[in-house]
Coordinates of C-alpha atoms in Angstrom, one line a residue:
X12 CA 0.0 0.0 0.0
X13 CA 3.2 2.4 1.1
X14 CA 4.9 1.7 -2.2
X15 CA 1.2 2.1 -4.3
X16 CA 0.1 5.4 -2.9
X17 CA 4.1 6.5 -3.6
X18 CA 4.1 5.6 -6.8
X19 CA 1.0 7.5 -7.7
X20 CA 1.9 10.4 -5.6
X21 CA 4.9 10.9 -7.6
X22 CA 3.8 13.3 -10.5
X23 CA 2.2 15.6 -7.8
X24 CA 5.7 15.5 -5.9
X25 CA 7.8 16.5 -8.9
X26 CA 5.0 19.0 -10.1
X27 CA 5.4 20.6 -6.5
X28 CA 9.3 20.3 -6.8
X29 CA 9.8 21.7 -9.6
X30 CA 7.8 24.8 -8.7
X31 CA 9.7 25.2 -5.5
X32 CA 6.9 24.2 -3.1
X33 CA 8.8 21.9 -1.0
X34 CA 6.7 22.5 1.7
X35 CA 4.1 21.3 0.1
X36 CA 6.4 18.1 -1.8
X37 CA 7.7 16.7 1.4
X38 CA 4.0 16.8 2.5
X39 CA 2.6 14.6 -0.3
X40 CA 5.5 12.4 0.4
X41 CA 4.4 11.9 4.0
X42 CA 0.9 11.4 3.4
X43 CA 2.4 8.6 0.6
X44 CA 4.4 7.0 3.1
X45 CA 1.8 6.4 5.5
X46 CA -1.0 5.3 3.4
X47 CA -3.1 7.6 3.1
X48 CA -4.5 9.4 -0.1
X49 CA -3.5 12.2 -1.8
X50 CA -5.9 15.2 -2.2
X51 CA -8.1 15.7 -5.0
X52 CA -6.3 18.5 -6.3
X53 CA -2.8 18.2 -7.7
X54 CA -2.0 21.3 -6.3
X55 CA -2.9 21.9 -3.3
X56 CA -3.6 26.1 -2.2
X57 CA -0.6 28.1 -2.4
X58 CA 1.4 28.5 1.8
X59 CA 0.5 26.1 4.0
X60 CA -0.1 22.5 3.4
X61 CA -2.6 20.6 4.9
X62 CA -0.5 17.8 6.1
X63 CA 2.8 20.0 7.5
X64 CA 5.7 18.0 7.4
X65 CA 7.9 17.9 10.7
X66 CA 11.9 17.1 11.4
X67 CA 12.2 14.2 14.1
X68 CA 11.9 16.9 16.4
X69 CA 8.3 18.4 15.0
X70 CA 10.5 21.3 13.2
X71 CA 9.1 22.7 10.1
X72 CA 10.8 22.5 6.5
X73 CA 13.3 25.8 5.6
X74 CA 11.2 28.2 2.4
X75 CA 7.7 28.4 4.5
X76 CA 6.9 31.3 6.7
X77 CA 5.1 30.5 10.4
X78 CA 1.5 31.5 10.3
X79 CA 1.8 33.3 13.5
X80 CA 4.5 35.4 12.5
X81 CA 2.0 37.8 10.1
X82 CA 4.3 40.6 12.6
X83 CA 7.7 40.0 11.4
X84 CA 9.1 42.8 8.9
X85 CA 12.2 43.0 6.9
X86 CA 15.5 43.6 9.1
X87 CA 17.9 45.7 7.6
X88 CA 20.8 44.2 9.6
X89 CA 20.3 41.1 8.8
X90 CA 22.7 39.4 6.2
X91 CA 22.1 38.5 3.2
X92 CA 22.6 35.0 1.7
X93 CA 25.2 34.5 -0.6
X94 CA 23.9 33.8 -4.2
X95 CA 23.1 30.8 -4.7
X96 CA 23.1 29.4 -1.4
X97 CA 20.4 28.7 0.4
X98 CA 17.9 28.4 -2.6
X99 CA 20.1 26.0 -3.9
X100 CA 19.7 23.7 -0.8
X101 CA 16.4 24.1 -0.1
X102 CA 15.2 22.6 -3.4
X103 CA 16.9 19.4 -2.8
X104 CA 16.3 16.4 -5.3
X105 CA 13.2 14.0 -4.7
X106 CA 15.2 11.4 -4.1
X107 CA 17.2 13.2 -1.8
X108 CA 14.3 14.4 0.3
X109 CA 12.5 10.8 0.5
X110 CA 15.6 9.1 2.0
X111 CA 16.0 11.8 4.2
X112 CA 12.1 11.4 5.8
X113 CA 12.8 7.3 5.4
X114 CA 16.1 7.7 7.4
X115 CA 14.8 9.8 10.1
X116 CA 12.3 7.7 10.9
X117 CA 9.3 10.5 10.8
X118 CA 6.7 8.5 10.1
X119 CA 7.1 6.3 14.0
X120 CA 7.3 8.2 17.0
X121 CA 10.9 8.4 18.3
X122 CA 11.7 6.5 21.2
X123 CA 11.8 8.2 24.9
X124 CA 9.4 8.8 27.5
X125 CA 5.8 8.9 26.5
X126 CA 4.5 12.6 27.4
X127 CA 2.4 12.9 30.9
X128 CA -0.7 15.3 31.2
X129 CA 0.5 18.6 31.3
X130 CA 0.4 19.7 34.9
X131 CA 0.8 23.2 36.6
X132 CA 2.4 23.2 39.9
X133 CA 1.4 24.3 42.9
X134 CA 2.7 28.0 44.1
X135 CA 3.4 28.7 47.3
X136 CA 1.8 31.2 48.7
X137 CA 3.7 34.6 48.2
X138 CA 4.9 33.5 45.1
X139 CA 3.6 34.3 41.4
X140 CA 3.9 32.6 38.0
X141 CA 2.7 35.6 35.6
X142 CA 1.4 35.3 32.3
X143 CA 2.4 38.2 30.0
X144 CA 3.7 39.0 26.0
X145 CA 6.3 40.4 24.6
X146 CA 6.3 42.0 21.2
X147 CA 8.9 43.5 18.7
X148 CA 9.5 44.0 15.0
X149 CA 10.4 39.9 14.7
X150 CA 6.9 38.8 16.1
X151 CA 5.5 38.3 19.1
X152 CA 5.8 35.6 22.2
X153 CA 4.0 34.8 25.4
X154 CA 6.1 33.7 28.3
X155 CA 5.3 32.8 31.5
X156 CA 7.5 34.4 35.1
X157 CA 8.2 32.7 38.2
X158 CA 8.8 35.2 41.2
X159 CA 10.0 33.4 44.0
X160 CA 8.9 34.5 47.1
X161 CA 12.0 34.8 48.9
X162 CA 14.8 36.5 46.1
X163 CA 18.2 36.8 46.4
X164 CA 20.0 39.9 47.9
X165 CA 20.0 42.8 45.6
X166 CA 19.2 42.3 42.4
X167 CA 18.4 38.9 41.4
X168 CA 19.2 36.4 38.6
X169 CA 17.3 35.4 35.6
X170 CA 17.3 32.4 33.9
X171 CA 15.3 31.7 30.5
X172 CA 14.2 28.1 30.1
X173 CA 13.2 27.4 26.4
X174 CA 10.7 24.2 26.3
X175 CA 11.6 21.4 23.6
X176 CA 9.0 20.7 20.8
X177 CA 5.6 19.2 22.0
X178 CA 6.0 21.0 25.4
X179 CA 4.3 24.5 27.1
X180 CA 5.8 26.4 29.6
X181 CA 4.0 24.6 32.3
X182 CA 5.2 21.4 31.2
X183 CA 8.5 22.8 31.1
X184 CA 8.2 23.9 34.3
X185 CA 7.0 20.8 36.3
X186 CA 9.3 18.5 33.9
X187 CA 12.7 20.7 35.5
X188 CA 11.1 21.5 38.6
X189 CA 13.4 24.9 38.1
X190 CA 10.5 26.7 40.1
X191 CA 11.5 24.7 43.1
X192 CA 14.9 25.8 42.8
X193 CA 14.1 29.1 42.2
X194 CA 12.5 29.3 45.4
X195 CA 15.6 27.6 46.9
X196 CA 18.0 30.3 45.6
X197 CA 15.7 33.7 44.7
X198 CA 16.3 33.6 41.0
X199 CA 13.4 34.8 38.6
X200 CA 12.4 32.3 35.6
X201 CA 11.3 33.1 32.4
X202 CA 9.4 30.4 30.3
X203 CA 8.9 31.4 26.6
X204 CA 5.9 29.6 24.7
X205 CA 6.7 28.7 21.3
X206 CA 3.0 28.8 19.7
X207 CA 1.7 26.3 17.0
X208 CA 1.1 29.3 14.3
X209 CA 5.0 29.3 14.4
X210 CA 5.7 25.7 14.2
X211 CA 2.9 23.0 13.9
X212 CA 5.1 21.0 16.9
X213 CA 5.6 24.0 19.0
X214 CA 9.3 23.6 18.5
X215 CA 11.4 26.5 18.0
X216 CA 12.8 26.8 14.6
X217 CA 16.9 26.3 15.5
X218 CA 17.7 25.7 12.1
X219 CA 16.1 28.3 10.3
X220 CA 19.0 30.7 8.7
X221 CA 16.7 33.8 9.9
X222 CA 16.6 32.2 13.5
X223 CA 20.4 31.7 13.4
X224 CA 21.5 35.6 13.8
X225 CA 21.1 38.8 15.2
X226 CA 18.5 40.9 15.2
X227 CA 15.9 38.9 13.5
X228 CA 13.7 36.4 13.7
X229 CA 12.9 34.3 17.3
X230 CA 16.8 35.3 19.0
X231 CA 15.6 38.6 18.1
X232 CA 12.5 38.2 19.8
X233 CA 13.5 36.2 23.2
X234 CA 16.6 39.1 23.8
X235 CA 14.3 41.0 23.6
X236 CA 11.9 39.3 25.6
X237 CA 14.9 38.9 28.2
X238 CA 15.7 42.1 28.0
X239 CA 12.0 43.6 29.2
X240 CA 12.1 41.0 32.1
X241 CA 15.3 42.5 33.3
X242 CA 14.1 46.2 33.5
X243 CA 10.6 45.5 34.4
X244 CA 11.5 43.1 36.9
X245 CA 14.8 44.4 38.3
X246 CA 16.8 41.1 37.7
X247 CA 20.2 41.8 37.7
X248 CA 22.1 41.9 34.0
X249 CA 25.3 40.1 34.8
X250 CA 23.4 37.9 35.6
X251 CA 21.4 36.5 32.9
X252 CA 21.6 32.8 31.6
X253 CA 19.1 30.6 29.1
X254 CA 18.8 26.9 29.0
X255 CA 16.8 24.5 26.8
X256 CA 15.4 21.1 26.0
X257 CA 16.3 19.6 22.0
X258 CA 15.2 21.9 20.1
X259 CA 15.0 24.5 23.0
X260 CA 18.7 23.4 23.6
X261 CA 19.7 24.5 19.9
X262 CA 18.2 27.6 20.1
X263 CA 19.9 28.4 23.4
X264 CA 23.2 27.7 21.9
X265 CA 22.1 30.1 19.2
X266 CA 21.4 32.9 21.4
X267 CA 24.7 32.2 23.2
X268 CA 25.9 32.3 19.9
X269 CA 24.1 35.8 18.8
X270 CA 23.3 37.7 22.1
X271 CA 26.3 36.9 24.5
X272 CA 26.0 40.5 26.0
X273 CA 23.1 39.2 26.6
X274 CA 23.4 35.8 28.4
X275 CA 26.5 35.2 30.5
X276 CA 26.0 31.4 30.5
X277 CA 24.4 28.6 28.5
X278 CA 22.6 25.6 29.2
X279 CA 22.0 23.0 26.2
X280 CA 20.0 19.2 26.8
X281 CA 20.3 17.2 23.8
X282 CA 20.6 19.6 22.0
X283 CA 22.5 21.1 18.9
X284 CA 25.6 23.6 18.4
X285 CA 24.3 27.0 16.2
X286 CA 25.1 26.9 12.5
X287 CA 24.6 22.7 12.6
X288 CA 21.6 22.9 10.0
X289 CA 20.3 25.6 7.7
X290 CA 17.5 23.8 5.8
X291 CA 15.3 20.1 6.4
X292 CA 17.8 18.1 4.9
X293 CA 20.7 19.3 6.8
X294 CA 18.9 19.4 9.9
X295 CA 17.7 16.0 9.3
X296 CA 21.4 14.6 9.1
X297 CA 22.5 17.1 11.6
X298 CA 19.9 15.2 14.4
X299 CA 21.4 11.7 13.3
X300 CA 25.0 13.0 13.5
X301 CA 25.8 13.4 10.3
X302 CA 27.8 17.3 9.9
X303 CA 28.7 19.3 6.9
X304 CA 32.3 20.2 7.3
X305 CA 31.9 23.7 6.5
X306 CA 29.9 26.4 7.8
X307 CA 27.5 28.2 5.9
X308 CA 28.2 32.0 4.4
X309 CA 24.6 32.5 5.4
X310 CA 25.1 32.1 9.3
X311 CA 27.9 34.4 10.6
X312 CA 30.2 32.8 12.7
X313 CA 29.9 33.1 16.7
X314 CA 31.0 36.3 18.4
X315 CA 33.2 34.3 20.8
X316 CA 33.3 31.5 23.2
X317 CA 30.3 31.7 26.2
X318 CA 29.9 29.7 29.0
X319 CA 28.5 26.5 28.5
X320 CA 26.9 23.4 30.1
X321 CA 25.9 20.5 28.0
X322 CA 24.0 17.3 29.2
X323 CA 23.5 14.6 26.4
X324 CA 22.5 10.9 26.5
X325 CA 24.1 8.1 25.4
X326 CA 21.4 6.7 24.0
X327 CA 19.4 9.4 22.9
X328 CA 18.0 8.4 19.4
X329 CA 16.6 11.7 18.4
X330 CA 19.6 14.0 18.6
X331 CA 22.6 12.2 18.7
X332 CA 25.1 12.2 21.4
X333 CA 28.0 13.2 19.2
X334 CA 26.2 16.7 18.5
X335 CA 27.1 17.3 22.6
X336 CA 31.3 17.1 20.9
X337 CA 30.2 19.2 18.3
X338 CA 29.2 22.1 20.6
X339 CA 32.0 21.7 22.8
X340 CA 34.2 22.2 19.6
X341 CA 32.8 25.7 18.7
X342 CA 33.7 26.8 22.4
X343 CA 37.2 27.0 22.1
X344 CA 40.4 25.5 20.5
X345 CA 43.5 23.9 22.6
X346 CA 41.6 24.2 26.0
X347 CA 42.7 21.8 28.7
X348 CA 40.1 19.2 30.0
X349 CA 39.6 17.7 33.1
X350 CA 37.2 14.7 33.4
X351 CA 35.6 12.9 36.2
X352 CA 33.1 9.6 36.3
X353 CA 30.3 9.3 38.8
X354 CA 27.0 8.1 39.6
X355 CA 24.2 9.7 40.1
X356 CA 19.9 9.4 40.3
X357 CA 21.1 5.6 39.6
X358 CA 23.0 6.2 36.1
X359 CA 26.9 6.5 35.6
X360 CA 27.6 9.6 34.1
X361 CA 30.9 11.5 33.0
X362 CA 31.7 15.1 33.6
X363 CA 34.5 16.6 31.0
X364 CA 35.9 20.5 32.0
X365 CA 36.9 22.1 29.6
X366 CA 38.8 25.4 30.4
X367 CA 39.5 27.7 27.7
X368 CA 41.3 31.1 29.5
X369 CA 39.0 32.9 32.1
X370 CA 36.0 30.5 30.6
X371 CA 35.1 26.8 32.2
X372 CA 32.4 25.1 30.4
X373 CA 30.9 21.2 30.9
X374 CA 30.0 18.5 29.7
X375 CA 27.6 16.1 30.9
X376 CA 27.2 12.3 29.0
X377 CA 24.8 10.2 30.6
X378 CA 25.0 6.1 30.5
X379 CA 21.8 4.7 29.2
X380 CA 19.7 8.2 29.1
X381 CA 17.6 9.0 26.4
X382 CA 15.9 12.1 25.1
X383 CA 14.5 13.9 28.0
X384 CA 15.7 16.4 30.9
X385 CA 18.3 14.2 33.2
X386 CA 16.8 14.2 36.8
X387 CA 13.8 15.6 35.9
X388 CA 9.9 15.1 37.1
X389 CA 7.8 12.5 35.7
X390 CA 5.2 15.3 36.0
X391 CA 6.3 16.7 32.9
X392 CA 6.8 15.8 29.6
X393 CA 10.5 14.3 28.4
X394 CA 11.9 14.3 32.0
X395 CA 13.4 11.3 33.3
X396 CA 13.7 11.0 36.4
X397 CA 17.1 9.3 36.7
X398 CA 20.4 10.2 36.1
X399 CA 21.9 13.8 37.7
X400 CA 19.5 17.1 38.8
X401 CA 20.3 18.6 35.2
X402 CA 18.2 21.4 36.5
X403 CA 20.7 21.5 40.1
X404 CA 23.9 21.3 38.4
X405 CA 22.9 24.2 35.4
X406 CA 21.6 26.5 38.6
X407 CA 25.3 25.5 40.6
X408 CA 27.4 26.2 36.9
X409 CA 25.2 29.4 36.4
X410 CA 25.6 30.9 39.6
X411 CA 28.7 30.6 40.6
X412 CA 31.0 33.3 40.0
X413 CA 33.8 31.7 36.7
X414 CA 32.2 28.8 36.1
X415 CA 34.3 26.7 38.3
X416 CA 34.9 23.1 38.1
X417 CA 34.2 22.4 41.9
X418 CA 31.4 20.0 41.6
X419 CA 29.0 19.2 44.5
X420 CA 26.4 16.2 43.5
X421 CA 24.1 14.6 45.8
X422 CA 25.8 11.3 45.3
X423 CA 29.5 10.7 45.6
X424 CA 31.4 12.2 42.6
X425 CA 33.2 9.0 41.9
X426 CA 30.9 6.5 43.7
X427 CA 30.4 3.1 41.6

């Protein structure tokens, strides 16, 4: 039945192709793929598709604009793509695209933790979680704001936690249980809602060349986001860090990579370095490991080195661990490294320093994790609750003064 509906669904795929509606080819392919008809009309209407294809990871294809993004207006600063660059890749061969959906798998659900209810948490009383939006020329955002009752002296930190794909900032937040902490230490927490007009998964599109630089597109729109936080709320600038989940996690590293006045620190789970992907295909290959060795004219190189904290599985099957090497690459070049083993929540991990002049960044690989937040809740979504307090150790890394390599875990460092 698979091979029948692909065979017929092939004129309407090369018709769509060769128009440059890839959006709308990779669909047809999909709906091929898992059995079911094609529409009546060769062509479907013109935009959106009504099956929207999705990466592993629920990300849309590069060449289609997010519904909910009707807001975002041209950027002056932004750079312009080199001739022949990105249109080139983006209209990829049929044959290219249909082994790229078959090898990612996009048709099964990926392996991990099956998503709970979404939950809110309790607040303690005193406390608020705050609804509130944020708009600028890229588009607009709602995010949600944890003030602990009890801050810090003076003015207090901020830490932006960007949900992977699937998730809501509730979700987020019970999955981390970073409110809890937030109570324990008086930091503020912002939670970011990527909304379903953007991307159909609610992931937040890390690979898109526009969402890959400064001053445009969704790091334009979270600085800026950050950036309100900190004068509305008094949160202290130096002290300013963002941390994500998979695709969440790529789009942190892009802001690190964009905005490092911005955020002093960086906190990526399983996720992916900036500039890894710049269209479907290469994001596909990208998640399964697979890297272009060079970078693309249309995503400007890093700033400089920032602060990192990486946690990765060994066995996560949607991004794989080797893209936890590849960000540690883009920190720095001849840095020394000091690595330790461990257990902790009932999994072996290693812990890999790596200190680059004033800078100490980490790297977390868990034995046996998959793809979801390390000592997370079961309350949320992608959280596992074994392995180490991901959420502990980015709050201990982020606070403390150089990022230094003294590491206090609730289990013996070196235990067996």
């Amino acid at each position: 039945m698979v091979n029948s509906n692909l065979g017929r669904a092939m004129r309407t795929v090369t018709e769509l192709t060769r128009a440059g509606r890839i959006g709308d080819a990779t669909a047809a392919i999909q709906r091929a793929l898992r059995g079911e008809p094609q529409s009546g009309s060769t062509f479907p209407p013109a935009g959106r598709s009504s099956a929207e294809p999705a990466l592993t990871d629920g990300s849309r294809p590069i060449g289609e604009e997010a519904n909910g993004d009707v807001d975002r207006k041209p950027d002056l600063h932004r750079p312009t793509p080199a001739a022949g660059s990105l249109g080139n890749r983006v209209r990829r061969s049929l044959g290219e695209v249909i082994k790229a959906l078959r090898e990612a798998r996009l048709l099964r659900p990926s392996p991990g933790p099956v998503p709970q209810p979404r939950q809110e948490r309790a607040v303690p009383e005193g406390a608020r979680f705050l609804t509130s939006q944020f708009t600028c020329p890229a588009g607009t955002r709602k995010y949600k704001l944890y003030l602990p009752l009890t801050r810090s002296a003076g003015a207090p930190p901020l830490i932006v936690m960007l949900h992977g794909c699937t998730q809501n900032p509730d979700d987020f937040a019970a999955g981390t249980r970073m409110n809890e902490l937030a109570e324990e230490s008086g930091f503020l927490v912002a939670y970011p809602e990527q909304p379903r007009t953007a991307n159909p998964s609610s992931c937040w599109n890390w690979f898109q060349p526009r969402d890959q630089v400064r001053g445009a597109g969704e790091p334009s729109i979270i600085a800026g986001l950050t950036e309100a936080i900190v004068t509305e709320h008094g949160a202290d600038p130096g002290r300013v860090f963002v941390a994500g989940l998979s695709a969440g996690g790529a789009m942190a590293a892009n802001l690190g990579a964009t905005y490092p006045d911005v955020f002093r620190a960086v906190g990526i789970h399983s996720g992916l370095a900036h500039g890894s992907a710049t269209d479907v295909v290469s994001a596909l290959a990208a998640m399964r490991g697979n890297h272009p060795p060079a970078s693309d004219p249309a995503i400007p190189p890093a700033a400089g080195s920032i602060r990192t904290i990486i946690f990765h599985g060994t066995a996560d099957q949607t991004v794989h661990p080797s893209n936890a090497d590849r960000i540690a690459a883009r920190l720095a070049t001849g840095e020394a490294r000091d690595q330790e083993r461990g257990v902790a929540g009932g999994r072996s991990y290693t812990r890999t320093v790596i200190a680059s002049g004033e800078h100490r960044s980490e790297i977390w690989l868990i034995e046996g994790g998959g793809h979801a937040w390390s000592g997370g809740s079961a309350k949320g979504s992608f959280a596992d609750p074994a392995g180490p307090d991901a959420s502990r150790e980015m709050v201990r890394f982020f606070l403390s003064e150089s990022g230094s390599s003294a590491h206090r875990s609730s289990e013996s460092a070196f235990s067996e």
